[in-house]
Short mmCIF file of C-alpha atoms in Angstrom, two decimals:
data_model
loop_
_atom_site.label_atom_id
_atom_site.label_comp_id
_atom_site.label_asym_id
_atom_site.label_seq_id
_atom_site.Cartn_x
_atom_site.Cartn_y
_atom_site.Cartn_z
CA MET S 10 78.60 89.19 134.94
CA SER S 11 81.36 91.65 134.06
CA GLU S 12 82.50 91.94 130.48
CA PRO S 13 85.45 89.66 129.67
CA LEU S 14 88.54 91.46 128.52
CA GLU S 15 89.98 90.61 125.14
CA LEU S 16 93.32 88.86 125.36
CA THR S 17 94.91 91.96 123.89
CA GLU S 18 93.31 94.09 126.60
CA ARG S 19 94.36 91.72 129.39
CA ILE S 20 97.89 92.26 128.18
CA THR S 21 98.06 95.73 129.70
CA HIS S 22 96.61 94.61 133.02
CA SER S 23 99.48 92.28 133.85
CA GLY S 24 102.71 93.36 135.49
CA ARG S 25 104.80 90.30 134.77
CA SER S 26 108.44 89.96 133.82
CA SER S 27 109.79 88.41 130.62
CA ASN S 28 110.44 85.11 132.40
CA ASP S 29 106.91 85.07 133.76
CA ILE S 30 105.32 85.43 130.36
CA GLU S 31 107.23 82.44 129.01
CA THR S 32 105.94 80.40 131.97
CA LEU S 33 102.41 81.60 131.34
CA ARG S 34 102.61 80.72 127.66
CA SER S 35 104.01 77.29 128.36
CA GLU S 36 101.17 76.65 130.85
CA GLU S 37 98.63 78.15 128.41
CA HIS S 38 97.23 80.58 130.98
CA MET S 39 94.97 83.37 129.81
CA GLN S 40 96.76 86.15 131.66
CA VAL S 41 99.08 87.08 128.79
CA TYR S 42 100.76 90.46 128.52
CA ILE S 43 102.92 92.53 126.21
CA ASP S 44 106.12 93.25 128.02
CA ASN S 45 107.95 96.54 127.83
CA PRO S 46 111.58 95.41 128.02
CA LEU S 47 112.49 98.66 129.78
CA ASP S 48 110.03 98.30 132.66
CA ASN S 49 112.32 96.46 135.05
CA LEU S 50 115.47 98.51 134.42
CA THR S 51 116.74 101.03 136.94
CA LEU S 52 117.77 104.48 135.71
CA GLU S 53 121.45 103.50 135.90
CA GLU S 54 120.88 100.26 133.98
CA LEU S 55 118.89 102.10 131.33
CA GLU S 56 121.57 104.75 130.84
CA GLU S 57 124.27 102.09 130.58
CA ALA S 58 122.24 100.16 127.99
CA VAL S 59 121.63 103.32 125.95
CA THR S 60 125.32 104.23 125.98
CA SER S 61 126.24 100.75 124.77
CA PHE S 62 123.55 100.86 122.07
CA ARG S 63 124.74 104.25 120.79
CA ARG S 64 128.33 103.06 120.57
CA GLN S 65 127.58 99.63 119.06
CA TYR S 66 125.37 100.83 116.19
CA GLY S 67 127.41 103.77 114.92
CA LEU S 68 125.32 106.55 116.44
CA VAL S 69 128.06 108.40 118.34
CA ASN S 70 128.32 111.15 115.75
CA ILE S 71 124.63 111.00 114.80
CA ILE S 72 122.64 111.49 117.98
CA ASP S 73 123.43 113.21 121.27
CA GLU S 74 123.76 110.77 124.16
CA LYS S 75 121.63 112.83 126.54
CA LEU S 76 118.86 113.07 123.94
CA LEU S 77 118.92 109.31 123.37
CA GLN S 78 118.84 108.62 127.11
CA LYS S 79 115.92 110.99 127.54
CA GLY S 80 114.12 109.28 124.67
CA ALA S 81 114.70 105.90 126.32
CA ARG S 82 113.21 107.21 129.57
CA VAL S 83 110.12 108.39 127.67
CA ALA S 84 109.82 104.93 126.10
CA GLN S 85 110.12 103.37 129.55
CA SER S 86 107.50 105.66 131.09
CA GLY S 87 104.82 105.16 128.44
CA ARG S 88 101.90 107.57 128.97
CA THR S 89 103.38 108.97 132.21
CA PHE S 90 106.08 110.99 130.46
CA GLU S 91 104.97 114.22 132.20
CA ALA S 92 106.87 113.08 135.29
CA ILE S 93 110.21 113.43 133.48
CA ASP S 94 111.61 116.80 134.58
CA GLU S 95 114.13 117.17 131.75
CA LEU S 96 111.46 117.48 129.04
CA THR S 97 111.16 120.89 127.40
CA GLN S 98 107.82 122.53 126.71
CA ASP S 99 108.07 121.75 122.99
CA GLU S 100 108.80 118.10 123.72
CA LEU S 101 105.89 117.83 126.15
CA GLN S 102 103.58 119.41 123.58
CA ALA S 103 104.76 117.06 120.82
CA LEU S 104 104.32 113.98 123.02
CA THR S 105 100.81 115.09 123.94
CA ASP S 106 99.83 115.97 120.38
CA GLU S 107 100.80 112.57 118.98
CA HIS S 108 97.93 111.03 120.98
CA THR S 109 95.34 113.74 120.53
CA ARG S 110 96.01 115.79 117.39
CA LEU S 111 96.07 113.71 114.27
CA PHE S 112 96.87 116.52 111.86
CA ARG S 113 99.92 117.82 113.74
CA GLN S 114 102.23 115.44 111.93
CA PRO S 115 105.25 116.57 109.84
CA SER S 116 105.00 117.01 106.08
CA ALA S 117 107.12 113.92 105.31
CA PHE S 118 104.58 111.80 107.13
CA TRP S 119 101.75 113.18 105.00
CA ILE S 120 103.78 112.56 101.84
CA THR S 121 104.02 108.94 102.96
CA ILE S 122 100.27 108.78 103.49
CA CYS S 123 99.65 110.40 100.09
CA CYS S 124 101.81 107.76 98.42
CA THR S 125 100.00 104.91 100.15
CA CYS S 126 96.63 106.43 99.25
CA ILE S 127 97.59 106.81 95.58
CA ALA S 128 98.88 103.23 95.57
CA ALA S 129 95.54 102.08 96.96
CA VAL S 130 93.62 104.11 94.36
CA LEU S 131 95.73 102.42 91.69
CA GLN S 132 94.90 99.02 93.20
CA GLY S 133 91.17 99.71 93.10
CA TRP S 134 91.22 101.20 89.60
CA ASP S 135 93.19 98.21 88.30
CA GLN S 136 90.43 95.92 89.54
CA THR S 137 87.58 97.73 87.80
CA GLY S 138 89.03 98.26 84.33
CA SER S 139 87.85 94.83 83.26
CA ASN S 140 84.34 95.37 84.64
CA GLY S 141 83.02 97.42 81.76
CA ALA S 142 85.49 95.95 79.27
CA ASN S 143 84.01 92.48 79.88
CA LEU S 144 80.97 93.57 77.90
CA GLU S 145 83.00 94.33 74.75
CA TRP S 146 86.44 92.73 74.54
CA PRO S 147 85.18 89.13 74.10
CA ARG S 148 83.21 90.26 71.05
CA ALA S 149 86.25 92.17 69.73
CA PHE S 150 88.33 88.97 69.95
CA ASN S 151 85.56 86.83 68.37
CA LEU S 152 84.60 85.03 71.59
CA ASP S 153 81.01 83.87 72.06
CA THR S 154 80.40 83.84 75.80
CA GLU S 155 76.66 83.32 75.31
CA THR S 156 76.82 79.84 73.78
CA SER S 157 80.42 78.58 74.02
CA SER S 158 81.49 77.20 77.40
CA GLY S 159 85.12 77.31 76.25
CA ASP S 160 84.88 81.03 75.57
CA VAL S 161 83.30 81.54 79.00
CA TRP S 162 86.37 79.85 80.52
CA ILE S 163 88.61 82.21 78.54
CA LEU S 164 86.70 85.20 79.91
CA GLY S 165 87.13 83.86 83.43
CA LEU S 166 90.80 83.09 82.84
CA VAL S 167 91.57 86.62 81.65
CA ASN S 168 89.68 88.17 84.57
CA ALA S 169 91.37 85.88 87.10
CA ALA S 170 94.84 86.43 85.59
CA PRO S 171 95.88 89.34 87.86
CA TYR S 172 95.08 87.37 91.00
CA PHE S 173 96.62 84.18 89.68
CA ALA S 174 99.82 86.11 88.95
CA SER S 175 99.61 87.83 92.33
CA SER S 176 99.44 84.52 94.19
CA MET S 177 102.06 82.75 92.09
CA LEU S 178 104.56 85.60 91.58
CA GLY S 179 103.62 89.05 92.85
CA CYS S 180 103.33 88.28 96.55
CA TRP S 181 106.24 85.84 96.55
CA ILE S 182 108.72 88.24 94.98
CA SER S 183 107.69 91.04 97.34
CA ASP S 184 109.89 89.58 100.09
CA PRO S 185 113.20 89.61 98.18
CA LEU S 186 112.23 92.93 96.60
CA ASN S 187 111.62 94.45 100.03
CA ASN S 188 114.81 92.96 101.37
CA TYR S 189 117.06 94.34 98.63
CA THR S 190 115.30 97.51 97.47
CA GLY S 191 113.32 98.60 100.54
CA ARG S 192 109.66 99.52 100.80
CA ARG S 193 109.96 102.47 98.41
CA GLY S 194 111.84 100.45 95.81
CA THR S 195 109.23 97.70 95.89
CA ILE S 196 106.39 100.19 95.52
CA PHE S 197 108.18 101.81 92.57
CA PHE S 198 108.70 98.38 90.97
CA SER S 199 105.02 97.52 91.36
CA ALA S 200 103.94 100.89 89.96
CA VAL S 201 106.07 100.30 86.85
CA PHE S 202 104.32 96.98 86.24
CA CYS S 203 100.87 98.49 86.88
CA PHE S 204 101.61 101.35 84.48
CA ALA S 205 103.09 99.30 81.64
CA SER S 206 100.62 96.41 81.83
CA VAL S 207 97.45 98.50 81.50
CA ILE S 208 98.93 100.46 78.60
CA GLY S 209 99.79 97.14 76.98
CA SER S 210 96.27 95.82 77.63
CA ALA S 211 94.82 98.72 75.67
CA PHE S 212 96.83 97.73 72.57
CA THR S 213 96.36 93.95 72.60
CA LYS S 214 95.32 92.14 69.42
CA ASN S 215 93.98 88.89 70.90
CA TRP S 216 92.93 87.36 74.22
CA VAL S 217 96.32 85.67 74.73
CA GLN S 218 98.10 89.03 74.68
CA LEU S 219 95.48 90.45 77.04
CA PHE S 220 95.96 87.48 79.37
CA PHE S 221 99.72 88.03 79.59
CA CYS S 222 99.31 91.79 80.12
CA ARG S 223 96.94 91.10 82.98
CA CYS S 224 99.42 88.61 84.43
CA LEU S 225 102.00 91.41 84.46
CA LEU S 226 99.40 93.60 86.14
CA GLY S 227 98.98 90.91 88.79
CA ILE S 228 102.70 90.93 89.56
CA GLY S 229 102.51 94.65 90.25
CA MET S 230 99.27 94.37 92.22
CA GLY S 231 100.58 91.51 94.36
CA SER S 232 103.88 93.09 95.29
CA LYS S 233 102.15 96.43 95.94
CA ALA S 234 99.37 94.95 98.08
CA ALA S 235 101.92 93.05 100.16
CA THR S 236 104.06 96.14 100.74
CA VAL S 237 102.00 99.33 100.93
CA PRO S 238 99.97 98.52 104.09
CA VAL S 239 103.19 97.43 105.81
CA TYR S 240 104.91 100.64 104.73
CA ALA S 241 102.02 102.72 106.10
CA ALA S 242 102.01 100.81 109.39
CA GLU S 243 105.77 101.09 109.89
CA ASN S 244 105.77 104.85 109.34
CA SER S 245 102.70 105.62 111.49
CA PRO S 246 102.45 106.47 115.20
CA ALA S 247 100.99 103.54 117.16
CA PHE S 248 97.96 105.46 118.41
CA PHE S 249 96.71 106.29 114.89
CA ARG S 250 98.19 103.31 113.08
CA GLY S 251 94.85 101.59 112.51
CA SER S 252 93.37 104.67 110.85
CA PHE S 253 96.32 105.10 108.53
CA VAL S 254 96.46 101.44 107.55
CA MET S 255 92.70 101.68 107.04
CA SER S 256 93.47 104.34 104.45
CA TRP S 257 94.53 101.47 102.18
CA GLN S 258 91.03 100.00 102.33
CA LEU S 259 89.36 103.39 102.04
CA TRP S 260 91.33 104.50 98.99
CA VAL S 261 91.04 101.14 97.27
CA ALA S 262 87.30 101.78 97.50
CA PHE S 263 87.82 105.25 96.04
CA GLY S 264 89.92 103.75 93.25
CA ILE S 265 87.11 101.30 92.51
CA PHE S 266 84.72 104.24 92.29
CA LEU S 267 87.06 106.12 89.93
CA GLY S 268 87.45 103.00 87.80
CA PHE S 269 83.70 102.64 87.49
CA SER S 270 83.51 106.34 86.64
CA ALA S 271 86.06 105.88 83.85
CA ASN S 272 84.13 102.87 82.54
CA LEU S 273 80.97 104.94 82.39
CA ALA S 274 82.70 107.92 80.77
CA VAL S 275 84.14 106.06 77.77
CA TYR S 276 81.79 103.12 77.20
CA GLN S 277 80.15 104.78 74.18
CA VAL S 278 83.43 105.42 72.36
CA ARG S 279 82.99 103.21 69.32
CA ASP S 280 85.33 100.22 68.91
CA ILE S 281 87.95 101.35 71.43
CA GLY S 282 85.81 102.01 74.51
CA TRP S 283 86.91 98.77 76.19
CA ARG S 284 90.55 99.59 75.42
CA LEU S 285 90.18 102.97 77.12
CA GLN S 286 88.52 101.28 80.10
CA LEU S 287 91.46 98.91 80.52
CA GLY S 288 94.12 101.56 79.88
CA SER S 289 92.68 104.31 82.07
CA ALA S 290 94.26 102.76 85.18
CA PHE S 291 97.63 104.22 84.16
CA ILE S 292 96.49 107.62 85.51
CA PRO S 293 97.20 107.08 89.25
CA ALA S 294 100.39 105.14 88.46
CA VAL S 295 102.11 108.29 87.17
CA PRO S 296 102.04 110.36 90.41
CA LEU S 297 102.95 107.26 92.42
CA LEU S 298 106.07 106.69 90.30
CA ILE S 299 107.16 110.26 91.02
CA MET S 300 106.08 110.85 94.63
CA ILE S 301 107.38 107.65 96.18
CA TRP S 302 110.96 108.98 96.07
CA TRP S 303 109.95 112.04 98.11
CA ALA S 304 108.69 109.89 100.96
CA PRO S 305 111.04 108.61 103.70
CA GLU S 306 112.02 104.96 103.80
CA SER S 307 110.64 102.82 106.61
CA PRO S 308 112.84 103.17 109.73
CA ARG S 309 112.00 99.59 110.69
CA TRP S 310 113.34 98.40 107.34
CA TYR S 311 116.58 100.28 108.01
CA ILE S 312 116.81 98.64 111.44
CA LYS S 313 116.30 95.25 109.83
CA GLN S 314 119.24 96.07 107.55
CA ASN S 315 121.27 97.17 110.60
CA CYS S 316 121.37 100.74 109.27
CA TYR S 317 120.58 102.64 112.46
CA PRO S 318 121.81 106.10 111.37
CA GLN S 319 119.53 105.97 108.32
CA ALA S 320 116.66 104.76 110.52
CA TYR S 321 117.15 107.75 112.81
CA HIS S 322 117.17 110.18 109.88
CA SER S 323 113.89 108.67 108.62
CA LEU S 324 112.37 109.04 112.07
CA LEU S 325 113.47 112.68 112.21
CA ARG S 326 111.40 113.29 109.09
CA LEU S 327 108.42 111.34 110.43
CA ARG S 328 108.27 112.84 113.93
CA ASN S 329 107.83 116.41 115.15
CA VAL S 330 110.80 116.65 117.54
CA PRO S 331 114.13 114.76 117.77
CA LEU S 332 113.09 113.34 121.16
CA GLN S 333 110.30 111.34 119.52
CA ALA S 334 112.73 110.02 116.92
CA ALA S 335 115.24 109.03 119.62
CA ARG S 336 112.52 107.35 121.69
CA ASP S 337 111.13 105.35 118.76
CA LEU S 338 114.57 104.32 117.52
CA TYR S 339 115.58 102.85 120.86
CA TYR S 340 112.18 101.32 121.63
CA MET S 341 112.03 99.62 118.22
CA HIS S 342 115.51 98.27 118.82
CA VAL S 343 114.84 96.76 122.25
CA GLN S 344 111.50 95.25 121.21
CA ILE S 345 113.05 93.64 118.14
CA GLU S 346 115.99 92.39 120.20
CA LEU S 347 113.62 90.83 122.74
CA GLU S 348 111.63 89.19 119.98
CA ASN S 349 114.76 87.73 118.40
CA LYS S 350 115.91 86.28 121.71
CA ARG S 351 112.72 84.42 122.48
CA LEU S 352 111.50 83.61 118.98
CA THR S 353 111.44 79.86 118.44
CA ALA S 354 108.76 79.63 115.78
CA GLU S 355 106.90 82.11 113.62
CA GLN S 356 103.15 82.18 113.46
CA ALA S 357 101.48 84.52 111.01
CA ALA S 358 97.82 84.98 110.16
CA ARG S 359 96.39 87.39 107.58
CA SER S 360 92.82 87.85 106.50
CA GLY S 361 92.64 87.41 102.76
CA GLY S 362 89.99 89.91 101.78
CA SER S 363 86.56 89.05 100.45
CA GLU S 364 85.79 87.00 97.37
CA GLU S 365 82.30 88.39 97.00
CA GLN S 366 83.39 92.05 96.83
CA ASN S 367 85.89 91.28 94.09
CA ILE S 368 83.16 89.38 92.24
CA VAL S 369 81.04 92.53 92.30
CA VAL S 370 84.03 94.59 91.15
CA PHE S 371 84.80 92.31 88.21
CA TYR S 372 81.37 91.12 87.17
CA SER S 373 78.75 93.58 88.42
CA ALA S 374 78.11 94.93 84.93
CA SER S 375 77.70 91.38 83.61
CA VAL S 376 75.40 90.44 86.51
CA PHE S 377 73.11 93.41 85.90
CA VAL S 378 73.03 92.70 82.16
CA ASP S 379 71.96 89.15 83.09
CA ALA S 380 69.19 90.80 85.12
CA GLN S 381 67.93 92.37 81.86
CA ALA S 382 69.44 95.81 82.47
CA PRO S 383 70.65 97.88 79.49
CA THR S 384 74.42 98.38 79.23
CA ARG S 385 74.22 102.00 80.36
CA THR S 386 72.07 101.07 83.36
CA ALA S 387 74.42 98.23 84.30
CA LEU S 388 77.41 100.57 84.23
CA LEU S 389 75.51 103.23 86.18
CA VAL S 390 74.58 100.74 88.89
CA SER S 391 78.20 99.54 89.03
CA TRP S 392 79.27 103.16 89.38
CA GLY S 393 76.78 103.59 92.22
CA PHE S 394 78.18 100.51 93.93
CA GLY S 395 81.67 101.99 93.70
CA LEU S 396 80.45 105.25 95.22
CA ALA S 397 78.64 103.45 98.06
CA ASN S 398 81.71 101.30 98.66
CA PHE S 399 83.82 104.43 99.19
CA VAL S 400 81.29 106.48 101.18
CA PHE S 401 80.52 103.72 103.66
CA ALA S 402 84.21 102.97 104.17
CA LEU S 403 84.70 106.46 105.63
CA PRO S 404 83.28 105.65 109.11
CA ALA S 405 85.79 102.85 109.54
CA VAL S 406 88.67 105.35 109.50
CA TYR S 407 87.58 106.35 113.00
CA GLN S 408 85.93 103.12 114.14
CA ILE S 409 88.88 100.87 113.41
CA ASP S 410 90.84 102.42 116.29
CA THR S 411 87.86 102.76 118.65
CA LEU S 412 85.61 99.74 118.12
CA GLY S 413 88.54 97.67 116.90
CA ARG S 414 89.13 95.39 113.91
CA ARG S 415 87.55 92.28 115.40
CA THR S 416 84.33 94.04 116.42
CA LEU S 417 83.86 95.61 112.99
CA LEU S 418 84.22 92.23 111.33
CA LEU S 419 81.83 90.47 113.71
CA VAL S 420 79.20 93.20 113.36
CA THR S 421 79.26 93.41 109.55
CA PHE S 422 79.67 89.80 108.37
CA PRO S 423 76.10 88.70 109.24
CA GLY S 424 74.72 91.64 107.25
CA MET S 425 76.95 90.77 104.30
CA ALA S 426 75.66 87.18 104.33
CA LEU S 427 72.00 88.21 104.47
CA THR S 428 72.22 90.86 101.75
CA LEU S 429 74.05 88.58 99.32
CA LEU S 430 71.53 85.82 99.94
CA ALA S 431 68.65 88.23 99.39
CA ALA S 432 70.21 89.54 96.16
CA GLY S 433 70.61 85.97 94.93
CA PHE S 434 66.97 85.07 95.59
CA CYS S 435 65.82 88.21 93.77
CA PHE S 436 66.89 86.54 90.52
CA TYR S 437 63.87 84.24 90.97
CA ILE S 438 61.52 87.19 90.50
CA ASP S 439 59.82 87.16 87.11
CA GLN S 440 61.89 88.96 84.48
CA SER S 441 58.90 91.03 83.41
CA SER S 442 58.59 92.60 86.86
CA ASP S 443 60.02 96.08 87.35
CA ALA S 444 60.81 95.16 90.95
CA ARG S 445 63.37 92.54 89.91
CA LEU S 446 66.22 94.86 88.94
CA ASP S 447 65.32 97.36 91.67
CA LEU S 448 65.54 94.75 94.42
CA ILE S 449 68.77 93.22 93.08
CA THR S 450 70.30 96.71 92.99
CA PHE S 451 69.00 97.52 96.48
CA PHE S 452 70.53 94.44 98.10
CA ILE S 453 73.84 94.82 96.25
CA PHE S 454 74.05 98.40 97.54
CA LEU S 455 73.04 97.26 101.02
CA PHE S 456 75.83 94.69 100.84
CA ALA S 457 78.25 97.59 100.24
CA VAL S 458 76.92 99.30 103.38
CA PHE S 459 77.98 96.30 105.48
CA TYR S 460 81.07 95.37 103.50
CA SER S 461 82.80 98.74 103.25
CA PRO S 462 83.28 99.55 106.96
CA GLY S 463 83.95 95.92 107.89
CA GLU S 464 85.79 93.55 105.64
CA GLY S 465 86.67 96.49 103.42
CA PRO S 466 87.98 96.49 99.87
CA VAL S 467 91.11 94.54 100.71
CA PRO S 468 92.44 93.05 97.48
CA PHE S 469 94.23 90.05 98.98
CA THR S 470 92.12 87.36 97.38
CA TYR S 471 93.69 85.59 94.43
CA SER S 472 92.07 82.59 92.88
CA SER S 473 88.40 83.06 93.64
CA GLU S 474 87.52 85.42 90.76
CA ALA S 475 87.11 82.67 88.16
CA PHE S 476 85.26 80.30 90.49
CA PRO S 477 81.68 81.57 90.23
CA LEU S 478 82.02 82.17 86.49
CA SER S 479 83.25 78.66 85.79
CA HIS S 480 80.34 77.28 87.85
CA ARG S 481 77.69 79.68 86.60
CA ASP S 482 75.92 77.06 84.49
CA ALA S 483 75.56 74.81 87.53
CA LEU S 484 74.79 77.37 90.22
CA GLY S 485 73.39 80.38 88.40
CA ASN S 486 73.44 83.91 89.82
CA THR S 487 71.39 82.84 92.86
CA GLY S 488 73.69 79.91 93.61
CA ALA S 489 76.85 81.99 93.24
CA LEU S 490 75.64 84.75 95.57
CA GLY S 491 74.21 82.16 97.96
CA LEU S 492 77.57 80.40 98.04
CA PHE S 493 79.32 83.60 99.08
CA ALA S 494 76.60 84.31 101.65
CA GLY S 495 77.39 80.93 103.20
CA LEU S 496 81.10 81.70 103.15
CA ASN S 497 80.36 84.88 105.12
CA VAL S 498 78.69 82.79 107.82
CA VAL S 499 81.73 80.51 107.96
CA ALA S 500 84.03 83.55 108.08
CA PHE S 501 82.03 84.99 111.00
CA GLY S 502 82.70 81.88 113.06
CA MET S 503 86.39 81.86 112.14
CA ILE S 504 86.79 85.54 113.05
CA PHE S 505 85.10 85.00 116.42
CA LEU S 506 87.35 82.06 117.30
CA LEU S 507 90.65 82.96 115.64
CA VAL S 508 91.07 86.74 115.25
CA PRO S 509 92.55 88.70 118.21
CA GLU S 510 92.10 92.45 118.68
CA THR S 511 95.10 94.65 117.79
CA LYS S 512 93.89 98.23 118.15
CA GLN S 513 96.32 100.89 119.48
CA ARG S 514 99.32 98.56 119.82
CA THR S 515 102.79 99.15 118.41
CA LEU S 516 104.02 96.81 115.69
CA GLU S 517 106.55 95.33 118.10
CA GLU S 518 103.84 94.65 120.69
CA LEU S 519 101.79 92.78 118.11
CA ASP S 520 104.45 90.06 118.03
CA SER S 521 103.47 89.10 121.58
CA ILE S 522 99.78 89.16 120.70
CA PHE S 523 100.28 86.69 117.88
CA ASN S 524 102.52 84.52 120.04
CA VAL S 525 99.44 83.52 122.07
CA PRO S 526 98.63 79.91 121.04
CA THR S 527 95.58 79.70 118.79
CA ARG S 528 94.00 76.96 120.90
CA THR S 529 94.33 79.22 123.94
CA HIS S 530 92.48 82.03 122.16
CA ILE S 531 89.76 79.62 120.98
CA ARG S 532 89.30 78.23 124.50
CA TYR S 533 88.97 81.76 125.89
CA GLN S 534 86.29 82.70 123.34
CA ILE S 535 84.29 79.55 124.09
CA THR S 536 84.63 79.47 127.88
CA LYS S 537 84.63 83.21 128.67
CA THR S 538 83.19 85.32 125.85
CA LEU S 539 80.30 83.06 124.80
CA PRO S 540 78.92 82.65 128.38
CA TRP S 541 79.16 86.41 128.86
CA LEU S 542 77.25 87.05 125.63
CA TRP S 543 74.62 84.46 126.60
CA GLN S 544 74.00 86.10 129.98
CA ARG S 545 73.67 89.55 128.35
CA ARG S 546 70.77 88.58 126.09
#
């Protein structure tokens, strides 16, 4: 039995018109495709459409008509651009390099990537400041988390505050912020909150002040997490987009590692060690506040604002030759126009990150102390987890655009479930045994091996951080880790049935992928993919 194509792969094997695809969708056929709106145009029709576009959107004095028409022809031809006689040698080389030579991108593009990487480092560092501080700040504020259930709730409330604020405010305000200030303005806004809130946390006098500072941190984290991956995707070439968006996950992992390193470096500073641990996250916020204004604004955001000249100037900075900028400007325009014409309802789906990884980030030091590890050992093991989380995220930079997002998730989730379950059962080992801490550490590290290249350190979970803490008396460490192991099994099934593949598609093409009805995708997985997998065994 031949391997069934993913729906997103079948897309490119269909040669249907725009009217055909609407018929197919209404009949819920499986032969769905992403249409190139330029495919069915003759050369004369294409030139006429380009001339009208240039005149309508104020580009007459901005871009040469012949260049724009040539760019439209390249967009129409796809990978067969070599057949266009008018292309110069430099243009041919640039078009070839964008698919084969990752590092031949202009400097403005790399400034954009640097900004998104620093923003991700800040996100990871913000998450880990409380990890080591959890061992000291409750005592500094006269909280007894060993015997008082109310004080345990306060500890959980303070730790969950950033994600509570993210879900209630940070993510919600990101939309109006993006609309009025752009991607760069929103990132700057979030960096201000991340900078000021951690400095404030270091000077708090009671847990209420710390709670409010961490709520402010959550506003910055939420708006940043909702914007930075989008900004990276919108400024990246389609062929390498997955790798560059993956840089968010990779550098969040690196930020987690740096945060654990800072925790370890200052934990012995008497009385103020926990304050330094919380405040150290200001470090990556400073270069982000400065560098974001050197990066170009998203051209897609400019198009959304109907500012086509500005979009073209951004593309000139992000592409190697003007032809690429002209091609992308026109292709973005026609894809968005097609989407607007046929859009009747919006369907969006976003994976929300992983509760269990954030639990390790927030509470790993506390978990290892519960396992009878000294404070220094607990912080060292947490530091090692942060290092493993970063190192094992590196392979995904390549694999995310070759194996694909869906495959990585399906391969790694079973391992995540098993390692968490094993770590939980290790708490049943007698406390006097030397193997107890070693095995717990081993399975937590092994969890990072599966987690980092798959689900990745995506900080889009909000309310789950306080959950295992508030139920610790009932479930214990084994129950909490077992719960998350079970959630991984559930997530595996949901990914298999609900998540389509999106590798190497433009952002505009993804609209058609997500327009496929969910029940159609589920039926395909059950009736086509499962029988194929069964016959392969």
